[in-house]
PDB file of C-alpha atoms in Angstrom:
ATOM      1  CA  MET A   1     -18.577  56.845  10.818  1.00  0.00           C
ATOM      2  CA  ARG A   2     -15.533  57.704   8.691  1.00  0.00           C
ATOM      3  CA  CYS A   3     -14.883  61.439   9.046  1.00  0.00           C
ATOM      4  CA  ALA A   4     -13.012  63.629   6.556  1.00  0.00           C
ATOM      5  CA  SER A   5     -10.770  65.399   9.006  1.00  0.00           C
ATOM      6  CA  ASN A   6      -7.650  66.058   6.821  1.00  0.00           C
ATOM      7  CA  TRP A   7      -8.823  69.178   5.034  1.00  0.00           C
ATOM      8  CA  LYS A   8      -6.775  72.402   5.266  1.00  0.00           C
ATOM      9  CA  ASP A   9      -8.783  74.605   2.826  1.00  0.00           C
ATOM     10  CA  TYR A  10     -12.264  73.552   3.930  1.00  0.00           C
ATOM     11  CA  GLU A  11     -13.876  73.651   7.382  1.00  0.00           C
ATOM     12  CA  LEU A  12     -17.411  73.015   8.613  1.00  0.00           C
ATOM     13  CA  LEU A  13     -17.616  75.759  11.220  1.00  0.00           C
ATOM     14  CA  ASP A  14     -21.167  75.183  12.484  1.00  0.00           C
ATOM     15  CA  ALA A  15     -24.297  73.109  11.767  1.00  0.00           C
ATOM     16  CA  SER A  16     -27.539  74.410  13.208  1.00  0.00           C
ATOM     17  CA  ALA A  17     -31.249  74.953  12.400  1.00  0.00           C
ATOM     18  CA  GLY A  18     -31.135  73.362   8.951  1.00  0.00           C
ATOM     19  CA  GLU A  19     -27.962  75.096   7.729  1.00  0.00           C
ATOM     20  CA  ARG A  20     -24.222  74.620   7.467  1.00  0.00           C
ATOM     21  CA  LEU A  21     -21.661  77.421   7.975  1.00  0.00           C
ATOM     22  CA  GLU A  22     -18.607  76.434   5.903  1.00  0.00           C
ATOM     23  CA  LYS A  23     -15.275  77.940   5.108  1.00  0.00           C
ATOM     24  CA  TRP A  24     -14.131  77.331   1.532  1.00  0.00           C
ATOM     25  CA  GLY A  25     -10.661  78.809   1.217  1.00  0.00           C
ATOM     26  CA  ASP A  26     -10.989  82.533   1.793  1.00  0.00           C
ATOM     27  CA  TYR A  27     -14.785  82.610   1.776  1.00  0.00           C
ATOM     28  CA  THR A  28     -17.526  81.564   4.217  1.00  0.00           C
ATOM     29  CA  LEU A  29     -20.840  80.196   2.857  1.00  0.00           C
ATOM     30  CA  ILE A  30     -24.045  79.185   4.517  1.00  0.00           C
ATOM     31  CA  ARG A  31     -26.008  76.415   2.784  1.00  0.00           C
ATOM     32  CA  PRO A  32     -29.204  74.509   3.701  1.00  0.00           C
ATOM     33  CA  ASP A  33     -29.024  70.958   5.033  1.00  0.00           C
ATOM     34  CA  PRO A  34     -32.452  69.561   5.966  1.00  0.00           C
ATOM     35  CA  GLN A  35     -31.104  66.799   8.211  1.00  0.00           C
ATOM     36  CA  ILE A  36     -29.748  69.448  10.682  1.00  0.00           C
ATOM     37  CA  MET A  37     -32.808  69.485  12.976  1.00  0.00           C
ATOM     38  CA  TRP A  38     -31.230  71.073  16.079  1.00  0.00           C
ATOM     39  CA  GLY A  39     -30.133  74.470  17.385  1.00  0.00           C
ATOM     40  CA  GLU A  40     -30.878  78.068  16.527  1.00  0.00           C
ATOM     41  CA  SER A  41     -30.498  79.893  13.224  1.00  0.00           C
ATOM     42  CA  ILE A  42     -26.895  80.725  12.374  1.00  0.00           C
ATOM     43  CA  LYS A  43     -26.459  84.454  12.992  1.00  0.00           C
ATOM     44  CA  THR A  44     -22.912  84.802  11.552  1.00  0.00           C
ATOM     45  CA  ASN A  45     -22.666  87.266   8.695  1.00  0.00           C
ATOM     46  CA  ALA A  46     -21.182  84.903   6.089  1.00  0.00           C
ATOM     47  CA  ASP A  47     -19.890  86.029   2.710  1.00  0.00           C
ATOM     48  CA  ALA A  48     -22.854  84.370   0.988  1.00  0.00           C
ATOM     49  CA  ARG A  49     -25.989  82.473   2.033  1.00  0.00           C
ATOM     50  CA  TYR A  50     -28.148  80.177  -0.094  1.00  0.00           C
ATOM     51  CA  ILE A  51     -31.877  80.902   0.403  1.00  0.00           C
ATOM     52  CA  ARG A  52     -34.367  78.245  -0.688  1.00  0.00           C
ATOM     53  CA  LYS A  53     -37.468  79.423  -2.535  1.00  0.00           C
ATOM     54  CA  ASP A  54     -39.008  75.950  -2.674  1.00  0.00           C
ATOM     55  CA  SER A  55     -37.851  72.315  -2.735  1.00  0.00           C
ATOM     56  CA  LYS A  56     -36.127  72.741  -6.077  1.00  0.00           C
ATOM     57  CA  ASN A  57     -35.144  76.352  -6.384  1.00  0.00           C
ATOM     58  CA  GLY A  58     -33.228  79.018  -4.532  1.00  0.00           C
ATOM     59  CA  GLU A  59     -30.670  81.781  -4.863  1.00  0.00           C
ATOM     60  CA  TRP A  60     -27.493  83.087  -3.280  1.00  0.00           C
ATOM     61  CA  GLN A  61     -27.518  86.276  -1.292  1.00  0.00           C
ATOM     62  CA  PHE A  62     -24.088  87.880  -1.184  1.00  0.00           C
ATOM     63  CA  ASN A  63     -22.717  90.055   1.614  1.00  0.00           C
ATOM     64  CA  ARG A  64     -19.484  90.737  -0.264  1.00  0.00           C
ATOM     65  CA  THR A  65     -18.257  90.357  -3.804  1.00  0.00           C
ATOM     66  CA  LEU A  66     -16.972  86.869  -4.464  1.00  0.00           C
ATOM     67  CA  LYS A  67     -14.905  85.634  -7.377  1.00  0.00           C
ATOM     68  CA  ASP A  68     -16.943  83.684  -9.937  1.00  0.00           C
ATOM     69  CA  SER A  69     -14.803  80.690  -8.901  1.00  0.00           C
ATOM     70  CA  TRP A  70     -11.745  80.011  -6.784  1.00  0.00           C
ATOM     71  CA  ASN A  71      -9.480  77.044  -5.986  1.00  0.00           C
ATOM     72  CA  ILE A  72      -9.009  74.911  -2.892  1.00  0.00           C
ATOM     73  CA  LYS A  73      -6.582  72.045  -2.278  1.00  0.00           C
ATOM     74  CA  TYR A  74      -6.876  68.653  -0.707  1.00  0.00           C
ATOM     75  CA  LYS A  75      -3.416  67.155  -0.329  1.00  0.00           C
ATOM     76  CA  ASP A  76      -2.059  66.876  -3.937  1.00  0.00           C
ATOM     77  CA  LEU A  77      -5.384  67.694  -5.542  1.00  0.00           C
ATOM     78  CA  THR A  78      -6.785  71.093  -6.560  1.00  0.00           C
ATOM     79  CA  PHE A  79     -10.502  71.828  -7.073  1.00  0.00           C
ATOM     80  CA  LYS A  80     -12.351  74.701  -8.591  1.00  0.00           C
ATOM     81  CA  VAL A  81     -15.154  75.928  -6.267  1.00  0.00           C
ATOM     82  CA  ARG A  82     -18.129  77.817  -7.558  1.00  0.00           C
ATOM     83  CA  PRO A  83     -21.478  78.513  -5.899  1.00  0.00           C
ATOM     84  CA  THR A  84     -24.117  77.053  -8.233  1.00  0.00           C
ATOM     85  CA  GLY A  85     -27.810  77.665  -8.538  1.00  0.00           C
ATOM     86  CA  PHE A  86     -28.523  74.345  -6.844  1.00  0.00           C
ATOM     87  CA  LYS A  87     -26.640  75.277  -3.601  1.00  0.00           C
ATOM     88  CA  HIS A  88     -23.666  73.022  -4.489  1.00  0.00           C
ATOM     89  CA  THR A  89     -20.102  74.198  -4.904  1.00  0.00           C
ATOM     90  CA  GLY A  90     -18.600  71.472  -7.086  1.00  0.00           C
ATOM     91  CA  VAL A  91     -16.997  69.629  -4.157  1.00  0.00           C
ATOM     92  CA  PHE A  92     -18.477  67.202  -1.627  1.00  0.00           C
ATOM     93  CA  PRO A  93     -15.782  67.494   1.069  1.00  0.00           C
ATOM     94  CA  GLU A  94     -16.896  64.405   3.029  1.00  0.00           C
ATOM     95  CA  GLN A  95     -15.857  62.323  -0.002  1.00  0.00           C
ATOM     96  CA  ALA A  96     -12.177  62.959   0.880  1.00  0.00           C
ATOM     97  CA  VAL A  97     -12.271  59.804   3.001  1.00  0.00           C
ATOM     98  CA  ASN A  98     -13.061  57.814  -0.146  1.00  0.00           C
ATOM     99  CA  TRP A  99     -10.432  59.606  -2.202  1.00  0.00           C
ATOM    100  CA  ASP A 100      -7.887  58.621   0.426  1.00  0.00           C
ATOM    101  CA  PHE A 101      -9.062  54.996   0.329  1.00  0.00           C
ATOM    102  CA  CYS A 102      -8.913  54.794  -3.469  1.00  0.00           C
ATOM    103  CA  ASP A 103      -5.403  56.336  -3.596  1.00  0.00           C
ATOM    104  CA  ASP A 104      -4.048  54.136  -0.840  1.00  0.00           C
ATOM    105  CA  PHE A 105      -5.641  50.889  -2.014  1.00  0.00           C
ATOM    106  CA  ILE A 106      -4.544  51.346  -5.627  1.00  0.00           C
ATOM    107  CA  ARG A 107      -0.982  52.068  -4.547  1.00  0.00           C
ATOM    108  CA  LYS A 108      -0.895  49.074  -2.246  1.00  0.00           C
ATOM    109  CA  SER A 109      -2.226  46.740  -4.984  1.00  0.00           C
ATOM    110  CA  GLY A 110       1.221  46.912  -6.666  1.00  0.00           C
ATOM    111  CA  ARG A 111      -0.237  46.587 -10.154  1.00  0.00           C
ATOM    112  CA  LYS A 112      -1.750  48.598 -12.943  1.00  0.00           C
ATOM    113  CA  ILE A 113      -5.413  49.310 -12.226  1.00  0.00           C
ATOM    114  CA  LYS A 114      -8.138  50.338 -14.637  1.00  0.00           C
ATOM    115  CA  VAL A 115     -10.947  52.299 -12.954  1.00  0.00           C
ATOM    116  CA  LEU A 116     -14.496  53.081 -14.091  1.00  0.00           C
ATOM    117  CA  ASN A 117     -15.931  56.128 -12.330  1.00  0.00           C
ATOM    118  CA  LEU A 118     -19.718  56.419 -12.927  1.00  0.00           C
ATOM    119  CA  PHE A 119     -21.854  59.502 -12.037  1.00  0.00           C
ATOM    120  CA  ALA A 120     -18.388  61.017 -11.615  1.00  0.00           C
ATOM    121  CA  TYR A 121     -19.449  64.675 -11.145  1.00  0.00           C
ATOM    122  CA  THR A 122     -16.464  67.026 -10.992  1.00  0.00           C
ATOM    123  CA  GLY A 123     -13.963  64.260 -10.579  1.00  0.00           C
ATOM    124  CA  GLY A 124     -12.719  64.002  -6.985  1.00  0.00           C
ATOM    125  CA  ALA A 125     -12.427  60.232  -7.112  1.00  0.00           C
ATOM    126  CA  THR A 126     -11.071  60.381 -10.665  1.00  0.00           C
ATOM    127  CA  LEU A 127      -8.250  62.702  -9.567  1.00  0.00           C
ATOM    128  CA  ALA A 128      -7.397  60.496  -6.616  1.00  0.00           C
ATOM    129  CA  CYS A 129      -7.180  57.390  -8.791  1.00  0.00           C
ATOM    130  CA  LEU A 130      -5.100  59.165 -11.452  1.00  0.00           C
ATOM    131  CA  ASN A 131      -2.779  60.476  -8.757  1.00  0.00           C
ATOM    132  CA  ALA A 132      -2.270  56.939  -7.510  1.00  0.00           C
ATOM    133  CA  GLY A 133      -1.209  55.776 -11.015  1.00  0.00           C
ATOM    134  CA  ALA A 134      -4.439  54.215 -12.280  1.00  0.00           C
ATOM    135  CA  GLU A 135      -6.045  54.516 -15.699  1.00  0.00           C
ATOM    136  CA  VAL A 136      -9.553  56.000 -15.393  1.00  0.00           C
ATOM    137  CA  CYS A 137     -12.735  56.180 -17.446  1.00  0.00           C
ATOM    138  CA  HIS A 138     -14.686  59.164 -16.087  1.00  0.00           C
ATOM    139  CA  LEU A 139     -18.378  59.222 -16.981  1.00  0.00           C
ATOM    140  CA  ASP A 140     -21.194  61.693 -16.219  1.00  0.00           C
ATOM    141  CA  ALA A 141     -24.421  62.424 -18.040  1.00  0.00           C
ATOM    142  CA  VAL A 142     -23.933  66.222 -17.706  1.00  0.00           C
ATOM    143  CA  LYS A 143     -21.400  67.732 -20.098  1.00  0.00           C
ATOM    144  CA  SER A 144     -20.699  70.759 -17.932  1.00  0.00           C
ATOM    145  CA  MET A 145     -19.701  68.507 -15.020  1.00  0.00           C
ATOM    146  CA  VAL A 146     -17.267  66.583 -17.200  1.00  0.00           C
ATOM    147  CA  GLU A 147     -15.751  69.882 -18.360  1.00  0.00           C
ATOM    148  CA  TRP A 148     -15.447  70.965 -14.718  1.00  0.00           C
ATOM    149  CA  ALA A 149     -13.717  67.658 -13.932  1.00  0.00           C
ATOM    150  CA  LYS A 150     -11.242  68.264 -16.801  1.00  0.00           C
ATOM    151  CA  GLU A 151     -10.496  71.671 -15.333  1.00  0.00           C
ATOM    152  CA  ASN A 152      -9.819  70.081 -11.933  1.00  0.00           C
ATOM    153  CA  ALA A 153      -7.465  67.591 -13.565  1.00  0.00           C
ATOM    154  CA  ARG A 154      -5.585  70.471 -15.250  1.00  0.00           C
ATOM    155  CA  LEU A 155      -5.372  72.402 -11.948  1.00  0.00           C
ATOM    156  CA  SER A 156      -4.042  69.287 -10.238  1.00  0.00           C
ATOM    157  CA  GLY A 157      -1.396  68.632 -12.883  1.00  0.00           C
ATOM    158  CA  LEU A 158      -3.039  65.426 -13.996  1.00  0.00           C
ATOM    159  CA  SER A 159      -4.138  66.275 -17.554  1.00  0.00           C
ATOM    160  CA  ASP A 160      -1.438  64.070 -19.060  1.00  0.00           C
ATOM    161  CA  LYS A 161      -2.561  60.978 -17.117  1.00  0.00           C
ATOM    162  CA  PRO A 162      -4.484  58.120 -18.839  1.00  0.00           C
ATOM    163  CA  VAL A 163      -8.120  59.202 -18.570  1.00  0.00           C
ATOM    164  CA  ARG A 164     -11.143  59.017 -20.874  1.00  0.00           C
ATOM    165  CA  TRP A 165     -13.795  61.734 -20.442  1.00  0.00           C
ATOM    166  CA  ILE A 166     -17.263  60.397 -21.344  1.00  0.00           C
ATOM    167  CA  VAL A 167     -20.628  62.165 -21.433  1.00  0.00           C
ATOM    168  CA  ASP A 168     -23.228  59.364 -21.474  1.00  0.00           C
ATOM    169  CA  ASP A 169     -26.001  57.534 -19.594  1.00  0.00           C
ATOM    170  CA  ALA A 170     -24.363  55.074 -17.169  1.00  0.00           C
ATOM    171  CA  GLY A 171     -26.629  52.097 -17.977  1.00  0.00           C
ATOM    172  CA  LYS A 172     -26.335  52.479 -21.766  1.00  0.00           C
ATOM    173  CA  PHE A 173     -22.571  52.901 -21.510  1.00  0.00           C
ATOM    174  CA  LEU A 174     -22.236  49.747 -19.417  1.00  0.00           C
ATOM    175  CA  GLN A 175     -24.301  47.756 -21.947  1.00  0.00           C
ATOM    176  CA  ARG A 176     -21.988  48.871 -24.732  1.00  0.00           C
ATOM    177  CA  GLU A 177     -18.887  48.083 -22.680  1.00  0.00           C
ATOM    178  CA  ILE A 178     -20.205  44.582 -22.107  1.00  0.00           C
ATOM    179  CA  LYS A 179     -20.609  44.062 -25.866  1.00  0.00           C
ATOM    180  CA  ARG A 180     -17.151  45.446 -26.487  1.00  0.00           C
ATOM    181  CA  GLY A 181     -15.634  43.187 -23.856  1.00  0.00           C
ATOM    182  CA  ASN A 182     -14.068  46.015 -21.919  1.00  0.00           C
ATOM    183  CA  LYS A 183     -13.184  45.240 -18.285  1.00  0.00           C
ATOM    184  CA  TYR A 184     -12.286  47.268 -15.214  1.00  0.00           C
ATOM    185  CA  ASP A 185     -10.389  46.375 -12.039  1.00  0.00           C
ATOM    186  CA  ALA A 186     -12.260  48.911  -9.907  1.00  0.00           C
ATOM    187  CA  ILE A 187     -15.616  50.644 -10.183  1.00  0.00           C
ATOM    188  CA  ILE A 188     -16.753  53.744  -8.349  1.00  0.00           C
ATOM    189  CA  LEU A 189     -20.334  54.936  -8.539  1.00  0.00           C
ATOM    190  CA  ASP A 190     -22.195  57.824  -6.905  1.00  0.00           C
ATOM    191  CA  PRO A 191     -25.716  57.487  -8.231  1.00  0.00           C
ATOM    192  CA  PRO A 192     -28.231  60.245  -7.546  1.00  0.00           C
ATOM    193  CA  SER A 193     -31.561  59.579  -5.827  1.00  0.00           C
ATOM    194  CA  TYR A 194     -33.267  61.010  -8.915  1.00  0.00           C
ATOM    195  CA  GLY A 195     -31.994  62.338 -12.175  1.00  0.00           C
ATOM    196  CA  ARG A 196     -32.110  62.303 -15.951  1.00  0.00           C
ATOM    197  CA  GLY A 197     -29.795  60.796 -18.594  1.00  0.00           C
ATOM    198  CA  THR A 198     -28.310  62.447 -21.659  1.00  0.00           C
ATOM    199  CA  ASN A 199     -31.545  61.988 -23.638  1.00  0.00           C
ATOM    200  CA  GLY A 200     -33.939  62.754 -20.817  1.00  0.00           C
ATOM    201  CA  GLU A 201     -34.089  59.211 -19.426  1.00  0.00           C
ATOM    202  CA  THR A 202     -35.545  59.124 -15.929  1.00  0.00           C
ATOM    203  CA  TRP A 203     -33.315  57.727 -13.177  1.00  0.00           C
ATOM    204  CA  LYS A 204     -34.814  56.746  -9.828  1.00  0.00           C
ATOM    205  CA  LEU A 205     -32.344  54.971  -7.545  1.00  0.00           C
ATOM    206  CA  GLU A 206     -34.661  52.452  -5.947  1.00  0.00           C
ATOM    207  CA  ASP A 207     -35.927  51.325  -9.358  1.00  0.00           C
ATOM    208  CA  CYS A 208     -32.586  51.234 -11.164  1.00  0.00           C
ATOM    209  CA  ILE A 209     -29.718  50.487  -8.799  1.00  0.00           C
ATOM    210  CA  ASN A 210     -30.148  46.657  -8.685  1.00  0.00           C
ATOM    211  CA  SER A 211     -29.956  46.316 -12.452  1.00  0.00           C
ATOM    212  CA  LEU A 212     -27.106  48.792 -12.656  1.00  0.00           C
ATOM    213  CA  LEU A 213     -24.988  46.801 -10.180  1.00  0.00           C
ATOM    214  CA  LEU A 214     -25.630  43.662 -12.185  1.00  0.00           C
ATOM    215  CA  LEU A 215     -24.292  45.447 -15.274  1.00  0.00           C
ATOM    216  CA  CYS A 216     -21.285  46.609 -13.279  1.00  0.00           C
ATOM    217  CA  GLU A 217     -20.534  43.015 -12.337  1.00  0.00           C
ATOM    218  CA  LYS A 218     -20.308  42.088 -15.998  1.00  0.00           C
ATOM    219  CA  VAL A 219     -17.504  44.578 -16.698  1.00  0.00           C
ATOM    220  CA  LEU A 220     -15.321  43.568 -13.728  1.00  0.00           C
ATOM    221  CA  SER A 221     -11.967  42.096 -14.654  1.00  0.00           C
ATOM    222  CA  GLU A 222     -10.819  38.588 -13.812  1.00  0.00           C
ATOM    223  CA  GLU A 223      -8.978  39.942 -10.761  1.00  0.00           C
ATOM    224  CA  PRO A 224     -11.101  42.875  -9.569  1.00  0.00           C
ATOM    225  CA  LEU A 225      -9.734  45.131  -6.835  1.00  0.00           C
ATOM    226  CA  PHE A 226     -12.746  46.980  -5.414  1.00  0.00           C
ATOM    227  CA  LEU A 227     -16.180  48.470  -6.020  1.00  0.00           C
ATOM    228  CA  LEU A 228     -17.202  51.595  -4.115  1.00  0.00           C
ATOM    229  CA  MET A 229     -20.740  53.003  -4.049  1.00  0.00           C
ATOM    230  CA  ASN A 230     -21.838  56.287  -2.405  1.00  0.00           C
ATOM    231  CA  SER A 231     -25.439  57.072  -1.481  1.00  0.00           C
ATOM    232  CA  TYR A 232     -27.075  60.271  -0.316  1.00  0.00           C
ATOM    233  CA  THR A 233     -30.601  58.828  -0.622  1.00  0.00           C
ATOM    234  CA  THR A 234     -32.649  59.448   2.524  1.00  0.00           C
ATOM    235  CA  GLY A 235     -33.697  56.197   4.164  1.00  0.00           C
ATOM    236  CA  LEU A 236     -31.107  54.020   2.459  1.00  0.00           C
ATOM    237  CA  SER A 237     -28.983  52.893   5.422  1.00  0.00           C
ATOM    238  CA  PRO A 238     -25.448  51.477   5.192  1.00  0.00           C
ATOM    239  CA  SER A 239     -26.817  48.058   6.182  1.00  0.00           C
ATOM    240  CA  ALA A 240     -29.339  48.208   3.322  1.00  0.00           C
ATOM    241  CA  VAL A 241     -26.588  49.072   0.867  1.00  0.00           C
ATOM    242  CA  GLU A 242     -24.441  46.214   2.134  1.00  0.00           C
ATOM    243  CA  TYR A 243     -27.315  43.817   1.690  1.00  0.00           C
ATOM    244  CA  LEU A 244     -27.779  45.104  -1.898  1.00  0.00           C
ATOM    245  CA  MET A 245     -24.089  44.500  -2.610  1.00  0.00           C
ATOM    246  CA  ARG A 246     -24.256  40.958  -1.344  1.00  0.00           C
ATOM    247  CA  MET A 247     -27.383  40.195  -3.411  1.00  0.00           C
ATOM    248  CA  THR A 248     -25.800  41.523  -6.640  1.00  0.00           C
ATOM    249  CA  ILE A 249     -21.969  41.491  -6.825  1.00  0.00           C
ATOM    250  CA  GLY A 250     -21.807  38.944  -3.999  1.00  0.00           C
ATOM    251  CA  LYS A 251     -23.835  36.355  -5.980  1.00  0.00           C
ATOM    252  CA  ARG A 252     -20.864  35.768  -8.331  1.00  0.00           C
ATOM    253  CA  HIS A 253     -17.812  36.762  -6.327  1.00  0.00           C
ATOM    254  CA  LYS A 254     -16.279  36.112  -2.960  1.00  0.00           C
ATOM    255  CA  ILE A 255     -16.530  39.602  -1.476  1.00  0.00           C
ATOM    256  CA  HIS A 256     -15.931  41.480   1.704  1.00  0.00           C
ATOM    257  CA  VAL A 257     -18.046  44.596   2.376  1.00  0.00           C
ATOM    258  CA  GLN A 258     -17.698  47.514   4.673  1.00  0.00           C
ATOM    259  CA  ALA A 259     -20.625  49.968   4.739  1.00  0.00           C
ATOM    260  CA  ASP A 260     -20.368  53.112   6.835  1.00  0.00           C
ATOM    261  CA  GLU A 261     -21.710  56.577   7.252  1.00  0.00           C
ATOM    262  CA  ILE A 262     -19.258  59.226   6.104  1.00  0.00           C
ATOM    263  CA  GLY A 263     -19.190  62.725   7.643  1.00  0.00           C
ATOM    264  CA  LEU A 264     -17.470  65.956   8.530  1.00  0.00           C
ATOM    265  CA  PRO A 265     -16.185  67.298  11.857  1.00  0.00           C
ATOM    266  CA  VAL A 266     -18.066  70.344  13.118  1.00  0.00           C
ATOM    267  CA  LYS A 267     -15.718  72.888  14.693  1.00  0.00           C
ATOM    268  CA  SER A 268     -18.288  74.561  16.972  1.00  0.00           C
ATOM    269  CA  THR A 269     -19.375  71.342  18.754  1.00  0.00           C
ATOM    270  CA  GLY A 270     -16.578  68.837  18.207  1.00  0.00           C
ATOM    271  CA  LEU A 271     -19.157  66.386  16.869  1.00  0.00           C
ATOM    272  CA  ALA A 272     -19.386  64.772  13.455  1.00  0.00           C
ATOM    273  CA  LEU A 273     -22.120  65.575  10.945  1.00  0.00           C
ATOM    274  CA  PRO A 274     -23.300  62.541   8.945  1.00  0.00           C
ATOM    275  CA  CYS A 275     -23.256  63.194   5.180  1.00  0.00           C
ATOM    276  CA  GLY A 276     -24.427  60.055   3.469  1.00  0.00           C
ATOM    277  CA  ASN A 277     -22.919  56.574   3.369  1.00  0.00           C
ATOM    278  CA  THR A 278     -20.470  54.476   1.398  1.00  0.00           C
ATOM    279  CA  ALA A 279     -20.220  50.751   0.826  1.00  0.00           C
ATOM    280  CA  ILE A 280     -16.888  49.315  -0.272  1.00  0.00           C
ATOM    281  CA  ILE A 281     -16.506  45.851  -1.739  1.00  0.00           C
ATOM    282  CA  VAL A 282     -13.112  44.186  -1.940  1.00  0.00           C
ATOM    283  CA  PHE A 283     -12.538  40.842  -3.564  1.00  0.00           C
ATOM    284  CA  GLY A 284     -10.932  37.779  -1.999  1.00  0.00           C
ATOM    285  CA  GLU A 285      -8.896  37.334   1.170  1.00  0.00           C
ATOM    286  CA  GLU A 286      -5.857  39.159  -0.157  1.00  0.00           C
ATOM    287  CA  GLY A 287      -8.051  42.116  -1.003  1.00  0.00           C
ATOM    288  CA  ARG A 288      -9.482  42.108   2.494  1.00  0.00           C
ATOM    289  CA  ARG A 289      -6.040  42.139   4.047  1.00  0.00           C
ATOM    290  CA  THR A 290      -4.965  45.010   1.811  1.00  0.00           C
ATOM    291  CA  ALA A 291      -8.141  46.937   2.584  1.00  0.00           C
ATOM    292  CA  ALA A 292      -7.522  46.431   6.284  1.00  0.00           C
ATOM    293  CA  ASP A 293      -4.283  48.415   5.843  1.00  0.00           C
ATOM    294  CA  CYS A 294      -6.298  51.238   4.343  1.00  0.00           C
ATOM    295  CA  LEU A 295      -9.437  51.176   6.544  1.00  0.00           C
ATOM    296  CA  THR A 296      -9.452  50.300  10.242  1.00  0.00           C
ATOM    297  CA  ASN A 297     -11.519  47.214  11.059  1.00  0.00           C
ATOM    298  CA  PHE A 298     -12.388  46.366   7.495  1.00  0.00           C
ATOM    299  CA  ALA A 299     -15.167  43.805   7.336  1.00  0.00           C
ATOM    300  CA  LYS A 300     -14.414  40.211   8.208  1.00  0.00           C
ATOM    301  CA  GLU A 301     -16.062  37.456   6.177  1.00  0.00           C
ATOM    302  CA  VAL A 302     -19.799  37.037   6.855  1.00  0.00           C
TER     303      VAL A 302
END
């Protein structure tokens, strides 16, 4: 597991009985996490707690008055945090391990890199790539998320960097980019298990991801750097994602793949909480050597 252990403004204090106790800057929040199947209910009187009503709905119960939003930092990056009606805060802190990889790998490439970030949410990976000197196309189907990402770029002092902000359906956008002949050196995607596009199109990962990756392959440049895919879908193991990569991108390129769980350190136990998985493709032997400088034990050729 790759564990996001470099945070200063975020801390996972405890994980017990289906909930997380987290410190976000000056505030503590308790949020549900169904994979936490151990321990007793968290008794700490946090500043706010998200209570589920059913599988899709819930509400925050506040024990003190919180700001509507506040900022936290990760290294050079600044993020706006806000408790939303869907329990999320606008930041997935475990993704910091991938931000670090993107930043480091782009810098070590020694060349100008053009990045496509699909399902880009509030822009953590976009900010990391911009900070490393890349040009980024940031795409999400939800306009409010793109606006949130723009705000994070402004807070991080990156508004003047080369970035395109796109509100669109990922598949339709890729089809148009293929027709336009646009190419990218790196692709990042964080597809949801289930969702809807800009015009109400239904997205179901197991039905759509194979065809989406084949579209991604068609917009890769002649000398691609990497492709990184996150997954939070229950039952989709790192090994299954690696197999998927080899059967799509690997059909046309010499690739090296590392697929791992990513997670967060839990202060109360000293253990690491798994929080999804990431598969990273790098291209060619030079790419593998560079990736090995960024990630310990990067995959050898299979």
